[in-house]
Amino acid sequence: MKLLLSLKKIWKFYYEGFAGQKSWSRQVWLIIILKLFIMFFVLKLFFFPNFLKTKYTNDKDRGDYVIEQLTNPKK
Amino acid sequence: MIENFDMSLVDWSRAQFALTAMYHWIFVPLTLGLAFIIAIMETIYVKTGNPEWKKITKFWMTLFGINFAIGVATGIILEFEFGTNWSNYSWFVGDIFGAPLAVEGIMAFFMESTFIAVMFFGWNKVSKKFHLISTWLVAVGSNLSALWILVANGWMQNPVGMKFNPDTARNEMVNFWDVLFSPTAVNKFLHTISSAYTLAAIFVIGVSAWYLLKKLNIAFAKKSIVVAAVFGLITSLFTVMTGDNSAREIVRDQPMKFAAMEGLYDGSKGAGLVAFGIMSSTSENGNDNMKDFNFKLEIPNLLSYMAYMDGDAFVPGVNDVINGFTDNDGVVHPSVTTKIEMGRKAIHALKDYKQAQKDKDATLAQTSLNELKENFKYFGYGYFDDPYNTVPPISITFYSFHIMVGLGMWFLLLFTLALLFVYKESIVNNKWFLRAAIWSIPLAYVASQSGWIVAEMGRQPWVIQDLMPTLTAVSNIDTTSVQITFFLFLTVFTGLLIAEIKIMLKQIKLGPNHGGH
């Protein structure tokens, strides 16, 4: 019961905080959401795959590949 | 071996990383410093109960909030780049970076994200004291998260507390405390955060100066200037001190970088400090990277004194590092040619070790392992043919360093004058000073970015000092994809910067009487 009351208090705190924001706060929230969308759903997905993770399935192969790159670099 | 690398890919990857890091660093220092200035202002409010200080705190908190929100997560892009463009490097250092970055994530999440909500939403909802504690915790939290990333950067400049595992090709941490308390990491952290505090203090003084120039919010502006000038004077003195310590560290651990910072080609005992210098566009010594000075103002013996606290000490120049030298402690530093030979032995030994393992040749594996251990210290040198390829770009390092130091001196004067004029009650009449204070805001960013240029360009060609050159750190990917993302970032970050400036200017024009957030 106590936990529920605390959770309710926290919810109210955040709800009132967000509801009472000034216009600049709403603008920056929009920018944050847009920015995170571009970063994680555009850049990360389409432009920034993890090179070694996508190329190899286990750490041994990844290590062997890096050693090959370090000891026998090719263009 | 250098001809085996696609230098266009290396250069574009570097340009992209530099672009994202520099944009990220536009937002970070203001967050780090303004958080403390706000905490000090709120402390005054809680101590005095004067509502004017509450208004002041809330106004600067609004500008802090805008900067924090626009800048948040811009650093994540750097982590994307580690995985995609710098996979060899990420793999090579994985274990070392893992721990500091994991701690950073937890710190940032719990301290910043939790208490920032109280800071913005908690006015009149939580007690004054709890709100104040939250504001201080946001300041401490944001600075602690900076600690871990700077420790990681310090390790790259001076790799300590680790062991290379030839089976996995990864460096493994053997002593966390050696990594955390490496003098390079400690000095880097202290110098970086104190310079960030200085930048924030200049920001507050500059914005307040604008109000005074417009004859708006006079009392508010004066009070803000007093807090920022005292804070800035202390932090800029601390920045000078930590910069001095950093330089002494660099001359020992990265003597080539130090020589480039000072434009010192031939070392000497009782070396002079070039306080101001202009390099010529040509070079008579046959090396385009080592341009002669057209003009230089040199203070005798000062460089030796600053580097070793002894005006007659020997300071190595670029040619000394190339040819080998004995330092003031009697330690012999081998020539770069010797280091190249050792590096090649280490690279061949690693290759032989892997082959011996495949062939199940235990004797060759053990011999190769011993050879690798003996020469690993200079592993990265094995990729170079010409010793002069290990010299960083001298002009840009020299100028960036001198711009940073010169501006740092101006900021010290700015804080002193601000306090003097406020004390004499003449600040409103000193219009030249108010204009200078406003123009000092972009100069503070120039100084801050110059510092990072010195740190990162000055350590070239290394991504990890002596162990991994930048050219071996990049992933074997298509250069075109790096070019595309370079321009994508340029667009996104420029958009963010324009948004920040527009929203901030609007809030500044509205002023402190608008009611904060």
XYZ file of C-alpha atoms in Angstrom:
592
model
C 0.000 0.000 0.000
C 2.835 2.323 1.001
C 4.668 1.432 -2.210
C 1.561 2.163 -4.240
C 1.206 5.554 -2.600
C 4.848 6.352 -3.290
C 4.479 5.327 -6.917
C 1.368 7.470 -7.206
C 3.282 10.439 -5.721
C 6.144 9.955 -8.193
C 3.676 9.677 -11.087
C 1.926 12.881 -9.958
C 5.279 14.654 -9.591
C 6.307 13.841 -13.162
C 2.811 14.377 -14.601
C 2.495 17.842 -13.088
C 6.088 18.640 -14.044
C 5.549 17.774 -17.695
C 2.103 19.399 -17.793
C 3.414 22.663 -16.349
C 6.280 23.091 -18.779
C 6.945 26.373 -20.562
C 7.096 26.606 -24.340
C 10.902 26.277 -24.492
C 10.687 22.964 -22.622
C 8.185 21.605 -25.128
C 10.446 22.742 -27.972
C 13.493 20.981 -26.554
C 11.512 17.806 -25.854
C 10.501 17.788 -29.509
C 14.136 18.211 -30.498
C 15.220 15.421 -28.120
C 12.651 12.997 -29.539
C 13.504 13.891 -33.123
C 17.217 13.614 -32.393
C 16.915 10.213 -30.709
C 14.754 8.967 -33.579
C 17.364 10.060 -36.157
C 20.183 8.566 -34.090
C 18.718 5.190 -33.234
C 16.251 4.501 -36.034
C 18.081 6.056 -38.975
C 21.790 6.377 -38.283
C 22.286 3.302 -36.097
C 20.080 1.015 -38.163
C 21.102 2.052 -41.670
C 24.532 3.617 -41.382
C 26.235 2.312 -38.274
C 26.103 -1.456 -37.959
C 28.710 -2.872 -35.576
C 31.341 -3.955 -38.093
C 32.733 -6.980 -36.229
C 29.400 -8.116 -34.788
C 27.691 -8.196 -38.172
C 30.665 -9.827 -39.903
C 31.370 -12.568 -37.349
C 29.238 -14.594 -34.988
C 31.735 -15.259 -32.201
C 34.578 -13.533 -30.384
C 37.215 -16.023 -31.564
C 36.554 -15.165 -35.207
C 36.482 -11.466 -34.390
C 39.835 -11.716 -32.613
C 41.355 -13.713 -35.486
C 40.117 -11.134 -37.981
C 41.635 -8.234 -36.026
C 44.946 -10.089 -35.684
C 44.905 -10.685 -39.442
C 44.260 -6.964 -39.970
C 47.063 -5.991 -37.598
C 49.651 -8.433 -38.884
C 48.802 -8.463 -42.550
C 47.068 -5.191 -43.464
C 45.602 -4.944 -46.955
C 44.006 -2.023 -48.763
C 53.894 -1.222 -44.658
C 52.210 2.161 -44.676
C 51.382 1.727 -48.401
C 49.024 -1.124 -47.443
C 46.557 1.307 -45.897
C 43.779 3.242 -47.583
C 44.702 6.712 -46.354
C 41.547 8.246 -47.821
C 39.466 5.974 -45.554
C 41.676 6.845 -42.573
C 41.415 10.583 -43.258
C 37.622 10.565 -43.731
C 37.150 8.463 -40.610
C 39.299 10.906 -38.670
C 37.442 13.905 -40.104
C 34.112 12.356 -39.171
C 35.214 11.558 -35.630
C 36.692 15.034 -35.214
C 33.474 16.627 -36.470
C 31.228 14.697 -34.078
C 33.601 15.099 -31.120
C 33.946 18.846 -31.671
C 30.191 19.365 -32.010
C 29.617 17.218 -28.915
C 32.135 19.377 -27.060
C 30.194 22.530 -27.875
C 27.436 21.345 -25.521
C 29.386 19.517 -22.803
C 31.552 22.214 -21.150
C 28.618 24.565 -20.585
C 26.651 21.753 -18.934
C 29.593 20.827 -16.693
C 30.298 24.371 -15.547
C 26.844 25.930 -15.480
C 25.612 23.096 -13.246
C 28.010 24.220 -10.509
C 27.305 27.926 -10.979
C 23.570 27.233 -10.618
C 24.231 25.125 -7.521
C 26.210 28.000 -5.975
C 23.429 30.493 -6.812
C 20.776 28.230 -5.323
C 22.909 27.740 -2.215
C 22.955 31.524 -1.758
C 19.168 31.534 -2.185
C 18.660 28.813 0.443
C 21.108 30.498 2.848
C 19.709 34.039 2.471
C 16.083 33.295 1.628
C 16.260 36.227 -0.817
C 13.781 35.526 -3.675
C 15.998 37.515 -6.074
C 18.512 34.649 -5.919
C 15.745 32.161 -6.685
C 14.906 34.158 -9.806
C 18.591 34.251 -10.784
C 18.958 30.497 -10.228
C 15.836 29.716 -12.262
C 16.958 31.863 -15.197
C 20.386 30.216 -15.517
C 18.726 26.843 -14.953
C 16.590 27.521 -18.033
C 19.697 28.109 -20.179
C 21.310 25.043 -18.599
C 18.218 22.995 -19.476
C 18.256 24.093 -23.120
C 21.952 23.289 -23.483
C 21.601 19.963 -21.643
C 18.621 18.868 -23.731
C 20.124 19.784 -27.095
C 23.483 18.249 -26.210
C 22.218 15.075 -24.569
C 23.065 11.896 -26.486
C 25.273 13.676 -29.034
C 28.127 11.638 -27.531
C 26.341 8.383 -28.408
C 27.267 9.018 -32.051
C 30.912 8.613 -31.061
C 30.114 5.159 -29.703
C 28.377 4.259 -32.992
C 31.546 5.318 -34.809
C 33.722 3.164 -32.552
C 31.759 0.082 -33.592
C 31.487 0.861 -37.291
C 34.503 2.912 -38.357
C 37.015 2.034 -35.654
C 36.371 -1.644 -35.092
C 40.045 -2.687 -34.909
C 40.627 -0.064 -32.271
C 37.444 -0.935 -30.339
C 38.401 -4.572 -30.305
C 41.996 -3.841 -29.285
C 40.926 -1.714 -26.275
C 37.554 -3.311 -25.507
C 38.264 -4.476 -21.972
C 39.881 -1.212 -20.889
C 37.031 0.954 -22.141
C 34.290 -1.420 -21.013
C 34.603 -0.756 -17.280
C 34.904 3.060 -17.345
C 32.115 3.425 -19.900
C 29.797 1.069 -17.994
C 30.360 3.084 -14.810
C 29.726 6.253 -16.806
C 26.409 4.897 -18.066
C 25.213 4.022 -14.567
C 26.395 7.333 -13.091
C 24.850 9.381 -15.863
C 21.562 7.517 -15.692
C 21.046 7.507 -11.937
C 22.505 10.830 -10.916
C 21.771 13.125 -13.826
C 18.492 11.678 -15.065
C 16.930 11.241 -11.637
C 17.921 14.494 -10.004
C 17.538 16.695 -13.058
C 13.788 16.012 -12.857
C 13.728 17.243 -9.250
C 15.812 20.245 -10.292
C 13.292 21.314 -12.937
C 9.970 19.996 -11.650
C 10.634 20.139 -7.917
C 10.323 23.870 -7.138
C 7.651 24.246 -4.414
C 7.048 20.477 -4.470
C 10.034 19.237 -2.504
C 11.768 20.979 0.387
C 14.280 23.744 -0.368
C 17.091 21.609 1.011
C 16.173 18.532 -1.025
C 15.962 20.672 -4.156
C 19.373 22.145 -3.427
C 20.866 18.688 -2.860
C 19.385 17.574 -6.191
C 20.955 20.539 -7.984
C 24.359 19.745 -6.477
C 23.954 16.059 -7.384
C 23.212 16.980 -11.009
C 26.449 18.997 -11.026
C 28.474 16.216 -9.407
C 26.830 13.533 -11.570
C 27.511 15.258 -14.860
C 31.119 15.804 -13.848
C 31.519 12.209 -12.714
C 30.269 10.928 -16.043
C 32.882 13.140 -17.697
C 35.501 11.541 -15.449
C 35.106 8.095 -16.979
C 35.326 9.138 -20.598
C 38.361 11.295 -19.807
C 39.996 8.375 -17.986
C 39.519 6.337 -21.169
C 41.078 9.140 -23.218
C 43.938 9.413 -20.714
C 44.617 5.715 -21.150
C 44.916 6.190 -24.915
C 47.539 8.886 -24.344
C 49.400 6.815 -21.774
C 48.331 3.148 -21.776
C 48.890 1.681 -18.294
C 47.370 -0.982 -16.046
C 46.788 -3.487 -18.835
C 48.196 -6.612 -20.480
C 47.925 -7.567 -24.144
C 46.341 -10.950 -24.769
C 47.741 -12.334 -28.053
C 45.031 -15.020 -28.230
C 42.196 -12.504 -28.404
C 44.115 -9.435 -29.694
C 42.656 -7.435 -26.815
C 44.214 -5.429 -24.037
C 42.948 -6.624 -20.676
C 42.844 -4.499 -17.586
C 45.063 -5.844 -14.816
C 44.824 -2.886 -12.462
C 41.747 -0.641 -12.479
C 43.382 1.851 -10.084
C 46.418 2.270 -12.343
C 44.038 3.188 -15.165
C 41.908 5.505 -12.984
C 44.771 7.234 -11.186
C 47.265 7.409 -14.026
C 48.782 10.916 -13.779
C 47.800 11.480 -17.426
C 44.150 10.651 -16.693
C 44.046 12.693 -13.474
C 45.584 15.779 -15.104
C 43.408 15.405 -18.189
C 40.236 15.215 -16.092
C 41.127 18.144 -13.845
C 42.319 20.344 -16.702
C 39.299 19.555 -18.869
C 36.646 20.127 -16.208
C 38.276 23.276 -14.846
C 38.445 24.711 -18.358
C 34.754 23.804 -18.771
C 33.942 25.697 -15.551
C 35.856 28.672 -16.911
C 33.857 28.560 -20.144
C 30.580 28.515 -18.210
C 31.698 31.446 -16.060
C 32.490 33.443 -19.206
C 29.073 32.508 -20.617
C 27.328 33.884 -17.514
C 29.434 37.061 -17.519
C 28.932 37.554 -21.270
C 25.142 37.182 -21.148
C 24.970 39.416 -18.057
C 27.164 41.995 -19.835
C 24.600 42.082 -22.643
C 21.881 43.001 -20.124
C 24.068 45.735 -18.670
C 24.823 47.099 -22.110
C 21.078 47.201 -22.832
C 20.441 48.612 -19.339
C 18.123 45.720 -18.516
C 17.929 43.622 -15.328
C 20.872 45.512 -13.807
C 20.747 44.031 -10.295
C 20.267 40.529 -11.670
C 23.213 40.935 -14.065
C 25.568 42.342 -11.430
C 24.792 39.532 -8.979
C 25.330 36.940 -11.729
C 28.634 38.540 -12.693
C 29.921 38.448 -9.118
C 29.210 34.724 -8.728
C 30.577 33.879 -12.189
C 33.687 36.055 -11.848
C 34.677 34.609 -8.457
C 33.972 31.085 -9.719
C 35.785 31.788 -13.006
C 38.821 33.349 -11.361
C 39.274 30.314 -9.104
C 38.684 27.809 -11.910
C 40.894 29.607 -14.430
C 43.759 29.669 -11.916
C 43.147 25.965 -11.379
C 43.123 25.482 -15.168
C 46.555 27.131 -15.393
C 47.852 24.880 -12.604
C 46.473 21.664 -14.093
C 47.647 22.700 -17.564
C 51.125 23.158 -16.147
C 50.969 19.682 -14.564
C 49.685 18.244 -17.853
C 52.589 19.758 -19.778
C 55.089 18.246 -17.328
C 53.383 14.902 -17.772
C 53.418 15.204 -21.568
C 57.124 16.035 -21.786
C 57.845 12.733 -20.024
C 55.261 10.402 -21.569
C 54.717 12.015 -25.001
C 57.881 14.038 -25.707
C 57.085 14.249 -29.424
C 53.720 15.874 -28.664
C 55.390 18.317 -26.302
C 57.964 19.251 -28.963
C 55.141 19.859 -31.474
C 53.193 22.010 -28.978
C 56.241 24.206 -28.525
C 57.488 24.081 -32.136
C 60.797 22.778 -30.796
C 62.775 20.975 -33.497
C 66.163 20.710 -31.796
C 66.194 20.300 -28.052
C 68.631 22.000 -25.753
C 69.534 22.660 -22.157
C 67.986 25.869 -20.895
C 65.369 25.826 -23.664
C 63.406 29.019 -24.231
C 59.613 29.237 -24.378
C 58.124 30.606 -27.595
C 55.496 32.953 -26.160
C 54.437 34.046 -29.631
C 55.543 32.774 -33.013
C 54.630 32.835 -36.677
C 55.688 29.906 -38.803
C 56.718 30.414 -42.406
C 54.794 28.742 -45.215
C 57.955 26.997 -46.405
C 60.627 24.892 -44.839
C 64.337 25.015 -45.448
C 65.081 21.761 -43.668
C 63.379 19.641 -46.332
C 60.470 18.581 -44.120
C 57.144 20.284 -44.861
C 55.839 19.431 -41.402
C 58.725 21.255 -39.693
C 58.357 24.833 -40.883
C 60.805 27.523 -39.889
C 59.719 30.452 -37.767
C 59.367 33.787 -39.542
C 59.140 35.446 -36.196
C 59.236 34.285 -32.614
C 59.220 35.924 -29.241
C 61.185 33.626 -26.974
C 61.633 33.781 -23.214
C 65.008 32.234 -22.329
C 65.115 29.128 -20.095
C 61.383 29.235 -19.373
C 60.506 26.059 -21.283
C 63.112 24.059 -19.353
C 61.820 25.519 -16.122
C 58.181 24.779 -16.927
C 58.931 21.247 -18.096
C 61.330 20.188 -15.334
C 61.254 23.001 -12.740
C 64.890 23.597 -13.647
C 65.864 26.426 -15.977
C 68.916 24.509 -17.239
C 67.226 21.144 -17.850
C 67.353 19.480 -21.258
C 64.115 19.571 -23.251
C 64.023 17.181 -26.242
C 62.941 18.509 -29.629
C 61.429 16.634 -32.565
C 64.845 15.618 -33.939
C 65.986 14.386 -30.525
C 62.945 12.141 -30.195
C 63.573 10.849 -33.728
C 67.278 10.205 -33.116
C 66.985 9.094 -29.494
C 68.024 10.966 -26.369
C 68.798 10.633 -22.692
C 66.378 12.532 -20.475
C 67.130 14.475 -17.300
C 66.527 11.396 -15.141
C 69.176 9.470 -17.124
C 66.592 7.342 -18.935
C 67.681 6.479 -22.469
C 64.934 6.885 -25.101
C 65.764 4.797 -28.187
C 65.653 6.291 -31.672
C 62.476 5.902 -33.715
C 64.426 3.665 -36.139
C 65.099 1.286 -33.234
C 61.446 1.470 -32.212
C 60.389 0.676 -35.787
C 62.613 -2.411 -35.768
C 61.163 -3.504 -32.408
C 57.614 -2.840 -33.626
C 58.192 -4.975 -36.719
C 59.549 -7.779 -34.575
C 56.420 -7.566 -32.392
C 54.068 -7.664 -35.389
C 55.913 -10.641 -36.924
C 55.974 -12.390 -33.563
C 52.178 -12.018 -33.245
C 51.729 -13.393 -36.740
C 54.107 -16.314 -36.034
C 52.380 -16.990 -32.726
C 48.983 -17.363 -34.406
C 50.458 -19.579 -37.131
C 52.275 -21.713 -34.547
C 49.009 -22.203 -32.707
C 47.304 -23.349 -35.892
C 50.202 -25.723 -36.602
C 50.215 -26.826 -32.954
C 53.914 -25.947 -32.754
C 54.355 -25.267 -29.031
C 58.046 -24.339 -29.279
C 57.544 -21.705 -31.982
C 54.486 -20.412 -30.139
C 56.519 -19.892 -26.954
C 59.456 -18.267 -28.813
C 57.092 -15.947 -30.659
C 55.285 -15.061 -27.453
C 58.569 -14.118 -25.771
C 59.561 -12.024 -28.783
C 56.166 -10.292 -28.732
C 56.421 -9.506 -25.005
C 59.927 -8.121 -25.441
C 58.948 -5.760 -28.226
C 55.252 -5.052 -27.576
C 56.017 -1.653 -26.023
C 56.697 -0.319 -29.539
C 54.206 -2.506 -31.433
C 52.680 0.407 -33.354
C 55.988 1.690 -34.732
C 56.233 -1.442 -36.889
C 53.766 0.038 -39.399
C 56.025 2.969 -40.313
C 58.932 3.125 -42.722
C 60.060 6.723 -42.271
C 60.704 7.868 -38.666
C 59.357 11.321 -39.565
C 55.924 9.737 -40.147
C 55.680 9.588 -36.346
C 55.765 13.391 -36.053
C 52.342 15.002 -35.464
C 51.184 17.974 -37.589
C 53.348 20.640 -35.985
C 51.815 23.942 -37.175
C 48.262 23.105 -36.107
C 49.432 21.700 -32.751
C 51.683 24.712 -32.110
C 49.054 27.318 -33.029
C 46.200 25.563 -31.196
C 48.312 25.331 -28.066
C 49.317 28.977 -28.183
C 45.762 30.150 -28.941
C 44.497 28.152 -25.953
C 47.146 29.533 -23.600
C 46.802 33.121 -24.889
C 43.030 33.093 -24.466
C 43.412 31.493 -21.044
C 45.490 34.496 -19.963
C 42.833 36.870 -21.310
C 40.122 35.052 -19.344
C 42.116 35.479 -16.120
C 42.263 39.205 -16.802
C 38.551 39.266 -17.701
C 37.513 37.750 -14.355
C 39.819 40.077 -12.444
C 38.514 43.158 -14.263
C 34.901 42.039 -13.796
C 35.386 41.833 -10.028
C 37.282 45.113 -9.946
C 34.590 46.996 -11.910
C 31.776 45.517 -9.827
C 33.644 46.491 -6.638
C 34.167 50.023 -7.951
C 30.542 50.121 -9.098
C 31.688 51.184 -12.570
C 30.886 48.057 -14.560
C 27.799 49.577 -16.237
C 29.855 52.510 -17.519
C 32.704 50.402 -18.912
C 31.059 49.654 -22.226
C 34.302 48.413 -23.823
C 34.553 45.814 -21.054
C 30.940 44.715 -21.480
C 31.474 44.309 -25.239
C 34.710 42.401 -24.610
C 32.854 40.142 -22.168
C 30.200 39.329 -24.788
C 32.854 38.555 -27.423
C 34.651 36.374 -24.906
C 31.820 33.800 -25.130
C 32.840 32.561 -28.612
C 36.499 32.947 -27.611
C 35.919 30.576 -24.685
C 34.641 27.966 -27.135
C 37.645 28.582 -29.404
C 39.994 28.023 -26.437
C 38.138 24.890 -25.375
C 38.166 23.369 -28.874
C 41.813 24.362 -29.326
C 42.650 22.396 -26.194
C 41.156 19.273 -27.710
C 42.958 19.903 -31.002
C 46.255 20.006 -29.079
C 45.362 16.801 -27.233
C 44.225 14.849 -30.281
C 46.286 16.238 -33.162
C 49.374 16.456 -30.984
C 49.298 12.739 -30.275
C 49.114 11.729 -33.916
C 49.927 9.354 -35.494
C 48.754 7.398 -32.452
C 45.281 6.384 -31.470
C 46.906 4.501 -28.573
C 50.336 5.912 -27.789
C 53.115 3.717 -29.258
C 50.812 0.701 -29.621
C 48.237 1.468 -32.284
C 48.597 4.063 -35.035
C 45.430 5.684 -36.331
C 45.866 3.992 -39.701
C 45.509 0.466 -38.245
C 42.554 1.420 -36.044
C 39.992 1.898 -38.807
C 37.565 -0.726 -40.103
C 37.974 -2.000 -43.603
C 34.796 -0.318 -44.880
C 33.836 1.695 -47.920
C 35.122 5.285 -47.831
C 31.933 6.520 -49.536
C 29.783 5.433 -46.591
C 32.028 7.427 -44.242
C 31.743 10.461 -46.521
C 27.932 10.192 -46.590
C 27.666 9.977 -42.802
C 30.140 12.834 -42.429
C 27.776 15.166 -44.277
C 24.738 13.681 -42.508
C 26.292 14.529 -39.149
C 27.286 17.948 -40.360
C 23.629 18.601 -41.220
C 22.141 17.121 -38.043
C 24.611 18.770 -35.661
C 24.450 22.139 -37.392
C 20.650 21.948 -37.116
C 20.945 21.195 -33.390
C 23.360 24.060 -32.875
C 21.107 26.526 -34.703
C 18.128 25.305 -32.643
C 20.086 25.749 -29.411
C 21.251 29.252 -30.283
C 17.743 30.328 -31.378
C 15.976 28.961 -28.281
C 18.649 30.339 -25.974
C 18.629 33.800 -27.547
C 14.861 33.887 -27.199
C 15.083 33.057 -23.497
C 17.881 35.579 -22.958
C 15.788 38.278 -24.644
C 12.800 37.364 -22.470
C 15.050 37.736 -19.431
C 14.830 36.550 -15.817
C 11.439 38.163 -15.153
C 9.739 35.788 -17.563
C 9.506 33.156 -14.816
C 12.173 30.623 -15.748
C 10.751 27.207 -16.495
